[in-house]
Amino acid sequence: MDLLLQVLINGILQGGLYAIVALGLALVWGVLNIVNLSHGAFIMLGAYISWYSFQWLHLDPFVGLPLTAVLMFIVGYAVQRGILNLIVRSPMFNTLLITFGLEVVITYLAQLVFSADFRTINPSYSGHNITALGVTIPVVRLAACVMAIVLTLAMWYFLLHTRLGRAIRATAQNLSAARLYGVEPRHLYAVTFGLGLALAGAAGGLYGTVSQINPYIGATLTAKSFAISIIGGLDTPLGVIAGGLILGLIEALTALYIGPTFADVASFGVLVLVLIVRPTGLLGRTA
Amino acid sequence: MKTWRLPLIAVVLVALALLPWYGSDTMIQFGISTLLLAVLAQGWNIIGGYTGYPSFGNSVFYGLGAYGVGIAMVQWQLPFAVGMVFGVVLAVVFAFLLGIPVLRLKGHYFAIATLALAQIMAAIVSNVPLAGQNIGLVLPPLNNDRMFYELALVLLVAATLTVWWLTRSRFGFGLIAIRENEEGAVVMGVDTTRYKVLAFALAGVFSALAGGIQAYWITFLDPGSAFDITLNVKMIIMAVFGGPGTILGPIVGSFILSAISELLSSEVTSIAGLFFGIVIVVAVVLMPRGLADVVRRFHRLGWRYFVDNIRTNRI
Amino acid sequence: MHTLFRHGLPCAAVALALGLGSGASEAAGNEIVLGASVQLTGPVANTGRYYNDAYKLAVDQINRKGGVTVGGKKYTLALKIYDNQSDVNLSVRQYTQLVSQDKVNFLLGPFASNFALADSAVSEKYQIPMVQGGGASDQIFSRGFKYVFGTLAPASDYFSSTIKMFKQLKPQPAKVALLYADDAFDVSVAKGTRPLLKDAGIEPVLDERYSSNASDFNTLLSQIKSKEADAVLVAGHETEILNFIRQAKSLNVSPKLYSFTVGVPSEDFRKALGKDAEYAFGMTAWLPSETLKDDWFGDAAQFAKSWGAQYRYEPDYHAASGVADVEALVKAIEKAGTLDPKAVRDALAASDFQSLYGHIKFADNGQIHLDQTVIQVQNGKPAAVFDGDKFLVQAKYPMPDWSKR
């Protein structure tokens, strides 16, 4: 078995999952210019929804993704319409603060309601794997990775080639002009944020099958989403695929060649480097 | 400056300084925590409030200060004062080395970069054997809350005097110019890079000193506690709630928010966090320019002040 | 006017806080209050809860059997427990609060070495004895602190019986992988395990430290597979080990033997893994045997029965250790004949009695010494396999491939 090849495959599988983790954040940030520091907390909520669907309704986590997505969409619409719409035109700093505040509130409520114990979603096929080319590929990770890429491509298509997608992009680029065309911005912003959270929810459901769920995973997931969005670039949803793969590979290779405790240093290090050297990201158009 | 302001401040100061003699043990401990948080808020005020660069990573200076004291006292058996100096040196070096590239970023990119830097430091420190890696360090126990309290109070006074000096010095005007219109400031001949880095370093110095005091007082530090992300939130919301870009705003903000948080804590320990979150959301929507601004304009506008805030900022 | 308001605010805040502080609670007349900050929620709450339950059961039983007699006067025991949410910093603040605001008489410890390491600084600072049964790391006891005592056997010893067992297994494990989390306990375990392996003539093929609460072991498992390790020793936390075993299954990694410092003795852990828990090795310094006699519970077997009846789950060595802490304090208080912290501390240092947990006697550094018995999950239950010298039952070795289970 080729160790390097196995580690690279591990990294790629993780990277695919990372893409969907970041997608919701990148969408809302790139299109609405809302930097959502509570993104990870919503992923965590989505994971819990999937967990409960699995426990109570015996819904397979992959099959149950649409349910989680719809529920989170409603939450997102409400949050944007009720809270975030109120500060859209104030300095960016306020968005950062308010979403940070949301993160704190959601995490504490989750801890109160769900308790701090760890949970996992374990469908019957969770230990299965495929062996190919001397490499072992866990089935669940592969499925999550594929699903992630599918969703990202779907979002890319939606934004660029559908009417609603174009309306969303138009509103974000020029509010007054969009209004002249009959767009209701408050509704559209809420729809977009709802989409962002729906994606976060889906990411949560996938994440829960591969890793553990507890109320505190939000902060790390938000941090990774930032890294991925910036590394990949916010100009296109496809950026998260590039960013996710790079992050997944960096973490796997760092763990192999330097040590497992250095993974965070590597991922944040790359984030800062990209910010300093090429802030628009790998797939971004240079300003 | 109105004539009765100064005596009032003096009275408050004396009352605070004498607290260890008439307050209970718990009060003194609450006092130390609050004073240190106020120092952090005041430090943030320099880079975030006056210069307009909202740093979400000042916890990195706090952590460096804490580790400076920790390493000096535990690994090298040096006295506390030396540890504090060492912590400050670490913070200043960091501010210059990493401040220069990072301060080129604007707005929220700067915020994210500072947040990432704080995470990197925490991750690096958890791998450094000298710092005790992820286990952290246990400092020699010292049971002298009175001393820590007075130290924290002195530090807060120093920080506040620095901010006051800023408001009437050329350096301070330069910072405000950067905040209001950076390109204009460059055109007017302000060396923006130097000023920004100096402001960053100044904020770092106070944060590091606060971290050093905390480390020795709590007797224990590890990467998680020293580089705690929630500290950033706390110091920012305290400064913003009280009034960023004012001299006493951050102090008022931290005293009030800490007092309420402590009240809630003694009932249910976890509610304090929830409370902060809600305060942030409410404050940002209703009073984004802080209590100072509310106080200034409320008696003219009444409740319409809050409605106006929302109306100007929403879509 | 508004500036008066503005400056009045800090004064008001101070006054408000003044009102808070004055209500310090004092212990009732003939009550001895034991204080602790325990992990009731958070990542390690699964084990932290054992201590909460242990302290409660012990205090109830001791009170039922007549309480504590100090200098001719009868006292009842009372508990004051805070939830530190698995946050070390919060636990330090809570212990400070227990001592300075709640004014408890003595302290019981938290679970986990990193907590005990930090919290014992508080007991040392205020010179109030703390008996803790949750921290085994050598670091806790190498600082020359006088006020902390520990009822967990030293971390460095945890794998010693397991490695002695290697010699008697056929085929003897030759390639060993050592993995450990980066917290106080697990680092201590690894530090102690290396010389033990060296003495047994084994050079580890993998010796890696990983971040606490890590959830991704894919790279480490891939390395274990590629180096064809026979035995894997993991010093970590329950949730990490759960992840490890699950990922081992999905990456098809099955060494001949794997042994973990936590998890195997605990019912939750075996239930969470179901069939996948089979064949896992662990260790325990305590088994619910009738030979361990106790003044309040009769013997360890009876204790296990009372525990099960009260809490509906089986106790493990953490539970017994927690009970032993309370018993040690009570015995020391009665021996000292006073509630003075210093006198009780001296009595604790001289402890020497039999309990359901074993022989309670602290070494000069404050830590107990007990031998570890190797256990293995066999048919869903933990079986005592090797006692350091000989096999008690046959070990299920080597572990079959995942596909063949």
mmCIF file of N, CA and C in Angstrom, chain B residues 2 4-5 8-9 12 16 19 22-27 29-30 126-127 133-135 138-139 141-145 148 217-220 222 224-225 246-249 252 255-256 259-260 262-263 266 269-270 291-292 295-296 299, chain C residues 1-11 13-14 16-22 24 82-83 85 88-90 92-94 96-97 100-101 103 114 117-118 121-122 124-126 139 143 145 182-185 187-188 209 211-212:
data_model
loop_
_atom_site.group_PDB
_atom_site.id
_atom_site.type_symbol
_atom_site.label_atom_id
_atom_site.label_comp_id
_atom_site.label_asym_id
_atom_site.label_seq_id
_atom_site.Cartn_x
_atom_site.Cartn_y
_atom_site.Cartn_z
ATOM 1 N N LYS B 2 -15.420 70.312 31.483
ATOM 2 C CA LYS B 2 -16.203 70.987 32.522
ATOM 3 C C LYS B 2 -15.520 70.830 33.876
ATOM 4 N N TRP B 4 -16.388 70.294 36.940
ATOM 5 C CA TRP B 4 -16.643 69.285 37.958
ATOM 6 C C TRP B 4 -16.329 67.867 37.483
ATOM 7 N N ARG B 5 -15.959 67.773 36.203
ATOM 8 C CA ARG B 5 -15.649 66.447 35.691
ATOM 9 C C ARG B 5 -14.436 65.856 36.385
ATOM 10 N N LEU B 8 -14.924 64.565 39.903
ATOM 11 C CA LEU B 8 -15.755 63.356 39.896
ATOM 12 C C LEU B 8 -14.907 62.136 39.543
ATOM 13 N N ILE B 9 -14.099 62.309 38.501
ATOM 14 C CA ILE B 9 -13.226 61.196 38.109
ATOM 15 C C ILE B 9 -12.286 60.840 39.250
ATOM 16 N N VAL B 12 -14.118 58.800 41.885
ATOM 17 C CA VAL B 12 -14.313 57.409 41.429
ATOM 18 C C VAL B 12 -13.007 56.631 41.528
ATOM 19 N N LEU B 16 -12.261 53.329 43.749
ATOM 20 C CA LEU B 16 -11.803 52.077 43.163
ATOM 21 C C LEU B 16 -10.500 51.621 43.798
ATOM 22 N N LEU B 19 -10.907 49.901 47.120
ATOM 23 C CA LEU B 19 -11.815 48.757 47.168
ATOM 24 C C LEU B 19 -11.270 47.560 47.934
ATOM 25 N N TYR B 22 -12.369 47.710 51.574
ATOM 26 C CA TYR B 22 -13.738 47.613 52.059
ATOM 27 C C TYR B 22 -14.572 46.577 51.311
ATOM 28 N N GLY B 23 -14.002 45.970 50.288
ATOM 29 C CA GLY B 23 -14.771 45.011 49.505
ATOM 30 C C GLY B 23 -14.529 43.577 49.956
ATOM 31 N N SER B 24 -15.467 42.681 49.606
ATOM 32 C CA SER B 24 -15.278 41.272 49.967
ATOM 33 C C SER B 24 -14.295 40.638 48.992
ATOM 34 N N ASP B 25 -13.867 39.401 49.342
ATOM 35 C CA ASP B 25 -12.933 38.679 48.470
ATOM 36 C C ASP B 25 -13.460 38.560 47.047
ATOM 37 N N THR B 26 -14.742 38.198 46.950
ATOM 38 C CA THR B 26 -15.324 38.015 45.611
ATOM 39 C C THR B 26 -15.312 39.306 44.837
ATOM 40 N N MET B 27 -15.593 40.401 45.550
ATOM 41 C CA MET B 27 -15.613 41.706 44.898
ATOM 42 C C MET B 27 -14.269 42.032 44.299
ATOM 43 N N GLN B 29 -11.973 39.973 43.355
ATOM 44 C CA GLN B 29 -11.713 39.155 42.183
ATOM 45 C C GLN B 29 -12.506 39.637 40.985
ATOM 46 N N PHE B 30 -13.760 39.994 41.249
ATOM 47 C CA PHE B 30 -14.569 40.561 40.175
ATOM 48 C C PHE B 30 -13.898 41.826 39.660
ATOM 49 N N SER B 126 1.060 25.712 21.105
ATOM 50 C CA SER B 126 0.756 24.384 21.619
ATOM 51 C C SER B 126 1.742 23.352 21.125
ATOM 52 N N ASN B 127 2.702 23.779 20.296
ATOM 53 C CA ASN B 127 3.732 22.853 19.846
ATOM 54 C C ASN B 127 5.111 23.205 20.382
ATOM 55 N N GLN B 133 3.848 23.267 25.632
ATOM 56 C CA GLN B 133 3.003 22.727 24.569
ATOM 57 C C GLN B 133 1.535 22.868 24.936
ATOM 58 N N ASN B 134 0.757 21.850 24.681
ATOM 59 C CA ASN B 134 -0.673 22.038 24.914
ATOM 60 C C ASN B 134 -1.055 21.903 26.386
ATOM 61 N N ILE B 135 -0.107 21.422 27.187
ATOM 62 C CA ILE B 135 -0.420 21.238 28.603
ATOM 63 C C ILE B 135 -0.418 22.579 29.328
ATOM 64 N N VAL B 138 2.129 25.943 34.875
ATOM 65 C CA VAL B 138 1.562 26.280 36.177
ATOM 66 C C VAL B 138 2.549 27.192 36.891
ATOM 67 N N LEU B 139 2.115 28.403 37.206
ATOM 68 C CA LEU B 139 3.012 29.377 37.815
ATOM 69 C C LEU B 139 3.061 29.196 39.324
ATOM 70 N N PRO B 141 2.281 29.700 42.961
ATOM 71 C CA PRO B 141 1.073 30.308 43.521
ATOM 72 C C PRO B 141 1.411 31.506 44.409
ATOM 73 N N LEU B 142 0.658 32.595 44.216
ATOM 74 C CA LEU B 142 0.857 33.773 45.062
ATOM 75 C C LEU B 142 -0.505 34.255 45.510
ATOM 76 N N ASN B 143 -0.743 34.280 46.819
ATOM 77 C CA ASN B 143 -2.051 34.671 47.320
ATOM 78 C C ASN B 143 -2.034 36.137 47.730
ATOM 79 N N ASN B 144 -2.166 37.011 46.753
ATOM 80 C CA ASN B 144 -2.134 38.438 47.067
ATOM 81 C C ASN B 144 -3.020 39.210 46.108
ATOM 82 N N ASP B 145 -4.308 38.992 46.235
ATOM 83 C CA ASP B 145 -5.253 39.615 45.307
ATOM 84 C C ASP B 145 -5.173 41.122 45.330
ATOM 85 N N PHE B 148 -2.641 42.376 42.881
ATOM 86 C CA PHE B 148 -3.076 42.229 41.495
ATOM 87 C C PHE B 148 -4.112 43.282 41.151
ATOM 88 N N TRP B 217 -1.962 35.857 38.223
ATOM 89 C CA TRP B 217 -3.076 35.853 39.180
ATOM 90 C C TRP B 217 -3.791 34.506 39.173
ATOM 91 N N ILE B 218 -4.093 33.986 37.967
ATOM 92 C CA ILE B 218 -4.810 32.723 37.854
ATOM 93 C C ILE B 218 -3.880 31.547 38.126
ATOM 94 N N THR B 219 -2.592 31.749 38.029
ATOM 95 C CA THR B 219 -1.562 30.741 38.289
ATOM 96 C C THR B 219 -1.483 29.658 37.217
ATOM 97 N N PHE B 220 -2.283 29.767 36.182
ATOM 98 C CA PHE B 220 -2.256 28.703 35.195
ATOM 99 C C PHE B 220 -2.525 29.291 33.826
ATOM 100 N N ASP B 222 -2.795 27.953 29.487
ATOM 101 C CA ASP B 222 -2.582 27.011 28.395
ATOM 102 C C ASP B 222 -3.035 27.706 27.114
ATOM 103 N N GLY B 224 -5.336 27.365 25.009
ATOM 104 C CA GLY B 224 -6.759 27.662 24.887
ATOM 105 C C GLY B 224 -7.176 28.883 25.683
ATOM 106 N N SER B 225 -6.692 28.997 26.907
ATOM 107 C CA SER B 225 -7.126 30.116 27.734
ATOM 108 C C SER B 225 -6.377 31.385 27.414
ATOM 109 N N THR B 246 -13.850 57.092 22.038
ATOM 110 C CA THR B 246 -13.972 58.052 23.135
ATOM 111 C C THR B 246 -13.006 57.627 24.229
ATOM 112 N N ILE B 247 -12.755 58.512 25.177
ATOM 113 C CA ILE B 247 -11.750 58.198 26.200
ATOM 114 C C ILE B 247 -12.310 57.250 27.246
ATOM 115 N N LEU B 248 -13.516 57.548 27.739
ATOM 116 C CA LEU B 248 -14.036 56.750 28.850
ATOM 117 C C LEU B 248 -15.030 55.692 28.390
ATOM 118 N N GLY B 249 -15.423 55.746 27.136
ATOM 119 C CA GLY B 249 -16.424 54.805 26.629
ATOM 120 C C GLY B 249 -16.115 53.354 26.949
ATOM 121 N N VAL B 252 -16.615 52.517 30.657
ATOM 122 C CA VAL B 252 -18.024 52.415 31.034
ATOM 123 C C VAL B 252 -18.625 51.128 30.492
ATOM 124 N N PHE B 255 -17.350 48.083 32.513
ATOM 125 C CA PHE B 255 -17.881 48.006 33.877
ATOM 126 C C PHE B 255 -19.328 47.539 33.858
ATOM 127 N N ILE B 256 -20.132 48.159 32.990
ATOM 128 C CA ILE B 256 -21.546 47.812 32.984
ATOM 129 C C ILE B 256 -21.752 46.364 32.547
ATOM 130 N N ALA B 259 -20.553 43.855 35.120
ATOM 131 C CA ALA B 259 -21.407 43.784 36.306
ATOM 132 C C ALA B 259 -22.649 42.948 36.017
ATOM 133 N N ILE B 260 -23.276 43.210 34.873
ATOM 134 C CA ILE B 260 -24.480 42.452 34.550
ATOM 135 C C ILE B 260 -24.144 40.979 34.320
ATOM 136 N N GLU B 262 -21.739 39.288 35.634
ATOM 137 C CA GLU B 262 -21.435 38.674 36.921
ATOM 138 C C GLU B 262 -22.716 38.351 37.677
ATOM 139 N N LEU B 263 -23.677 39.289 37.626
ATOM 140 C CA LEU B 263 -24.975 39.067 38.258
ATOM 141 C C LEU B 263 -25.617 37.797 37.718
ATOM 142 N N SER B 266 -23.759 34.421 38.713
ATOM 143 C CA SER B 266 -23.916 33.838 40.036
ATOM 144 C C SER B 266 -25.202 33.035 40.125
ATOM 145 N N THR B 269 -24.294 29.584 35.641
ATOM 146 C CA THR B 269 -22.957 29.888 35.128
ATOM 147 C C THR B 269 -22.862 30.053 33.620
ATOM 148 N N SER B 270 -23.735 29.368 32.871
ATOM 149 C CA SER B 270 -23.518 29.462 31.433
ATOM 150 C C SER B 270 -24.275 30.616 30.798
ATOM 151 N N LEU B 291 -22.776 53.696 23.771
ATOM 152 C CA LEU B 291 -23.519 54.368 24.832
ATOM 153 C C LEU B 291 -23.222 55.859 24.833
ATOM 154 N N ALA B 292 -21.986 56.199 24.524
ATOM 155 C CA ALA B 292 -21.585 57.610 24.522
ATOM 156 C C ALA B 292 -22.470 58.397 23.574
ATOM 157 N N VAL B 295 -26.103 58.638 24.930
ATOM 158 C CA VAL B 295 -26.208 59.639 25.989
ATOM 159 C C VAL B 295 -26.197 61.044 25.405
ATOM 160 N N ARG B 296 -25.387 61.208 24.371
ATOM 161 C CA ARG B 296 -25.264 62.549 23.786
ATOM 162 C C ARG B 296 -26.532 62.964 23.051
ATOM 163 N N HIS B 299 -31.287 62.801 24.763
ATOM 164 C CA HIS B 299 -32.169 63.821 25.345
ATOM 165 C C HIS B 299 -32.672 64.797 24.293
ATOM 166 N N MET C 1 -25.404 67.313 32.419
ATOM 167 C CA MET C 1 -26.302 66.331 33.089
ATOM 168 C C MET C 1 -25.990 64.937 32.554
ATOM 169 N N HIS C 2 -25.817 64.868 31.257
ATOM 170 C CA HIS C 2 -25.558 63.539 30.703
ATOM 171 C C HIS C 2 -24.178 63.050 31.092
ATOM 172 N N THR C 3 -23.265 63.992 31.320
ATOM 173 C CA THR C 3 -21.939 63.525 31.724
ATOM 174 C C THR C 3 -21.976 63.004 33.147
ATOM 175 N N LEU C 4 -22.862 63.604 33.984
ATOM 176 C CA LEU C 4 -23.029 63.083 35.342
ATOM 177 C C LEU C 4 -23.532 61.641 35.252
ATOM 178 N N PHE C 5 -24.506 61.460 34.391
ATOM 179 C CA PHE C 5 -25.064 60.130 34.147
ATOM 180 C C PHE C 5 -23.960 59.180 33.709
ATOM 181 N N ARG C 6 -23.119 59.712 32.831
ATOM 182 C CA ARG C 6 -22.086 58.879 32.239
ATOM 183 C C ARG C 6 -21.033 58.480 33.258
ATOM 184 N N HIS C 7 -20.682 59.395 34.133
ATOM 185 C CA HIS C 7 -19.682 59.037 35.130
ATOM 186 C C HIS C 7 -20.313 58.328 36.300
ATOM 187 N N GLY C 8 -21.595 58.606 36.485
ATOM 188 C CA GLY C 8 -22.285 57.913 37.562
ATOM 189 C C GLY C 8 -22.407 56.427 37.273
ATOM 190 N N LEU C 9 -22.398 56.109 35.992
ATOM 191 C CA LEU C 9 -22.580 54.698 35.631
ATOM 192 C C LEU C 9 -21.504 53.782 36.213
ATOM 193 N N PRO C 10 -20.240 54.135 36.068
ATOM 194 C CA PRO C 10 -19.243 53.242 36.673
ATOM 195 C C PRO C 10 -19.440 53.114 38.171
ATOM 196 N N CYS C 11 -19.798 54.211 38.817
ATOM 197 C CA CYS C 11 -20.040 54.146 40.267
ATOM 198 C C CYS C 11 -21.188 53.213 40.553
ATOM 199 N N ALA C 13 -22.201 50.795 38.765
ATOM 200 C CA ALA C 13 -21.780 49.421 38.492
ATOM 201 C C ALA C 13 -21.012 48.865 39.673
ATOM 202 N N VAL C 14 -20.132 49.686 40.216
ATOM 203 C CA VAL C 14 -19.346 49.239 41.373
ATOM 204 C C VAL C 14 -20.264 48.955 42.547
ATOM 205 N N LEU C 16 -23.360 48.198 42.491
ATOM 206 C CA LEU C 16 -24.144 46.996 42.176
ATOM 207 C C LEU C 16 -23.364 45.752 42.537
ATOM 208 N N ALA C 17 -22.108 45.769 42.112
ATOM 209 C CA ALA C 17 -21.269 44.611 42.357
ATOM 210 C C ALA C 17 -21.007 44.443 43.849
ATOM 211 N N LEU C 18 -20.920 45.567 44.564
ATOM 212 C CA LEU C 18 -20.726 45.510 46.010
ATOM 213 C C LEU C 18 -21.846 44.714 46.653
ATOM 214 N N GLY C 19 -23.056 44.989 46.157
ATOM 215 C CA GLY C 19 -24.216 44.292 46.706
ATOM 216 C C GLY C 19 -24.128 42.799 46.482
ATOM 217 N N LEU C 20 -23.540 42.425 45.343
ATOM 218 C CA LEU C 20 -23.408 41.004 45.019
ATOM 219 C C LEU C 20 -22.506 40.302 45.997
ATOM 220 N N GLY C 21 -21.391 41.014 46.281
ATOM 221 C CA GLY C 21 -20.315 40.305 46.977
ATOM 222 C C GLY C 21 -20.606 40.014 48.426
ATOM 223 N N SER C 22 -21.481 40.804 49.026
ATOM 224 C CA SER C 22 -21.608 40.684 50.481
ATOM 225 C C SER C 22 -22.336 39.434 50.933
ATOM 226 N N ALA C 24 -21.864 36.205 51.122
ATOM 227 C CA ALA C 24 -21.064 34.971 51.104
ATOM 228 C C ALA C 24 -21.701 33.950 52.022
ATOM 229 N N TYR C 82 -20.025 22.349 41.173
ATOM 230 C CA TYR C 82 -20.249 23.223 40.019
ATOM 231 C C TYR C 82 -19.937 22.471 38.732
ATOM 232 N N ASP C 83 -20.612 22.850 37.669
ATOM 233 C CA ASP C 83 -20.331 22.259 36.361
ATOM 234 C C ASP C 83 -19.342 23.150 35.628
ATOM 235 N N GLN C 85 -18.253 22.571 32.627
ATOM 236 C CA GLN C 85 -18.471 22.455 31.184
ATOM 237 C C GLN C 85 -17.221 22.000 30.431
ATOM 238 N N VAL C 88 -11.193 24.124 31.385
ATOM 239 C CA VAL C 88 -10.229 24.188 32.479
ATOM 240 C C VAL C 88 -10.270 25.540 33.185
ATOM 241 N N ASN C 89 -10.353 26.598 32.384
ATOM 242 C CA ASN C 89 -10.354 27.920 33.007
ATOM 243 C C ASN C 89 -11.531 28.156 33.910
ATOM 244 N N LEU C 90 -12.690 27.715 33.468
ATOM 245 C CA LEU C 90 -13.877 27.869 34.286
ATOM 246 C C LEU C 90 -13.692 27.090 35.581
ATOM 247 N N VAL C 92 -10.942 26.470 37.174
ATOM 248 C CA VAL C 92 -10.055 27.204 38.082
ATOM 249 C C VAL C 92 -10.829 28.312 38.780
ATOM 250 N N ARG C 93 -11.653 29.030 38.012
ATOM 251 C CA ARG C 93 -12.430 30.123 38.623
ATOM 252 C C ARG C 93 -13.415 29.558 39.639
ATOM 253 N N GLN C 94 -13.994 28.373 39.311
ATOM 254 C CA GLN C 94 -14.975 27.817 40.228
ATOM 255 C C GLN C 94 -14.333 27.340 41.514
ATOM 256 N N THR C 96 -11.722 28.631 42.823
ATOM 257 C CA THR C 96 -11.436 29.865 43.560
ATOM 258 C C THR C 96 -12.702 30.352 44.250
ATOM 259 N N GLN C 97 -13.815 30.252 43.549
ATOM 260 C CA GLN C 97 -15.074 30.686 44.145
ATOM 261 C C GLN C 97 -15.449 29.795 45.319
ATOM 262 N N SER C 100 -13.043 30.941 48.166
ATOM 263 C CA SER C 100 -13.107 32.297 48.702
ATOM 264 C C SER C 100 -14.519 32.810 48.906
ATOM 265 N N GLN C 101 -15.476 32.354 48.142
ATOM 266 C CA GLN C 101 -16.827 32.861 48.351
ATOM 267 C C GLN C 101 -17.702 31.879 49.121
ATOM 268 N N LYS C 103 -16.693 29.315 50.775
ATOM 269 C CA LYS C 103 -15.987 28.940 52.000
ATOM 270 C C LYS C 103 -16.239 27.482 52.392
ATOM 271 N N ASN C 114 -5.284 17.416 33.196
ATOM 272 C CA ASN C 114 -5.056 18.836 32.918
ATOM 273 C C ASN C 114 -5.888 19.717 33.846
ATOM 274 N N LEU C 117 -4.240 19.456 37.329
ATOM 275 C CA LEU C 117 -2.995 20.222 37.307
ATOM 276 C C LEU C 117 -3.268 21.691 37.578
ATOM 277 N N ALA C 118 -4.267 22.241 36.895
ATOM 278 C CA ALA C 118 -4.576 23.657 37.074
ATOM 279 C C ALA C 118 -5.280 23.925 38.395
ATOM 280 N N ALA C 121 -3.460 24.174 41.758
ATOM 281 C CA ALA C 121 -2.768 25.435 42.054
ATOM 282 C C ALA C 121 -3.634 26.287 42.975
ATOM 283 N N VAL C 122 -4.956 26.166 42.833
ATOM 284 C CA VAL C 122 -5.862 26.923 43.706
ATOM 285 C C VAL C 122 -5.817 26.381 45.126
ATOM 286 N N GLU C 124 -3.433 24.830 46.508
ATOM 287 C CA GLU C 124 -2.135 25.152 47.088
ATOM 288 C C GLU C 124 -2.079 26.615 47.499
ATOM 289 N N LYS C 125 -2.659 27.471 46.663
ATOM 290 C CA LYS C 125 -2.622 28.910 46.942
ATOM 291 C C LYS C 125 -3.367 29.235 48.217
ATOM 292 N N TYR C 126 -4.531 28.604 48.406
ATOM 293 C CA TYR C 126 -5.339 28.927 49.580
ATOM 294 C C TYR C 126 -5.117 27.946 50.724
ATOM 295 N N GLN C 139 3.013 15.030 36.379
ATOM 296 C CA GLN C 139 3.285 16.460 36.556
ATOM 297 C C GLN C 139 2.574 17.054 37.748
ATOM 298 N N ARG C 143 5.555 18.936 41.561
ATOM 299 C CA ARG C 143 5.808 20.353 41.800
ATOM 300 C C ARG C 143 6.074 20.648 43.263
ATOM 301 N N PHE C 145 3.908 20.366 45.613
ATOM 302 C CA PHE C 145 2.712 20.903 46.265
ATOM 303 C C PHE C 145 2.350 20.016 47.447
ATOM 304 N N ASP C 182 -2.203 15.442 23.237
ATOM 305 C CA ASP C 182 -1.187 16.373 23.765
ATOM 306 C C ASP C 182 -1.560 17.002 25.104
ATOM 307 N N ASP C 183 -2.377 16.315 25.913
ATOM 308 C CA ASP C 183 -2.701 16.881 27.223
ATOM 309 C C ASP C 183 -1.846 16.216 28.302
ATOM 310 N N ALA C 184 -1.948 16.736 29.522
ATOM 311 C CA ALA C 184 -1.039 16.326 30.599
ATOM 312 C C ALA C 184 -1.004 14.821 30.831
ATOM 313 N N PHE C 185 -2.179 14.209 30.930
ATOM 314 C CA PHE C 185 -2.224 12.786 31.245
ATOM 315 C C PHE C 185 -1.567 11.956 30.156
ATOM 316 N N VAL C 187 0.434 12.736 27.701
ATOM 317 C CA VAL C 187 1.868 12.965 27.516
ATOM 318 C C VAL C 187 2.643 12.201 28.590
ATOM 319 N N SER C 188 2.121 12.207 29.820
ATOM 320 C CA SER C 188 2.764 11.447 30.903
ATOM 321 C C SER C 188 2.774 9.960 30.604
ATOM 322 N N ARG C 209 2.378 12.395 18.481
ATOM 323 C CA ARG C 209 1.507 13.167 19.357
ATOM 324 C C ARG C 209 0.414 13.779 18.492
ATOM 325 N N SER C 211 -3.398 16.281 18.393
ATOM 326 C CA SER C 211 -4.096 17.318 19.139
ATOM 327 C C SER C 211 -5.285 16.732 19.879
ATOM 328 N N SER C 212 -5.475 17.168 21.118
ATOM 329 C CA SER C 212 -6.637 16.721 21.887
ATOM 330 C C SER C 212 -7.907 17.072 21.144
#
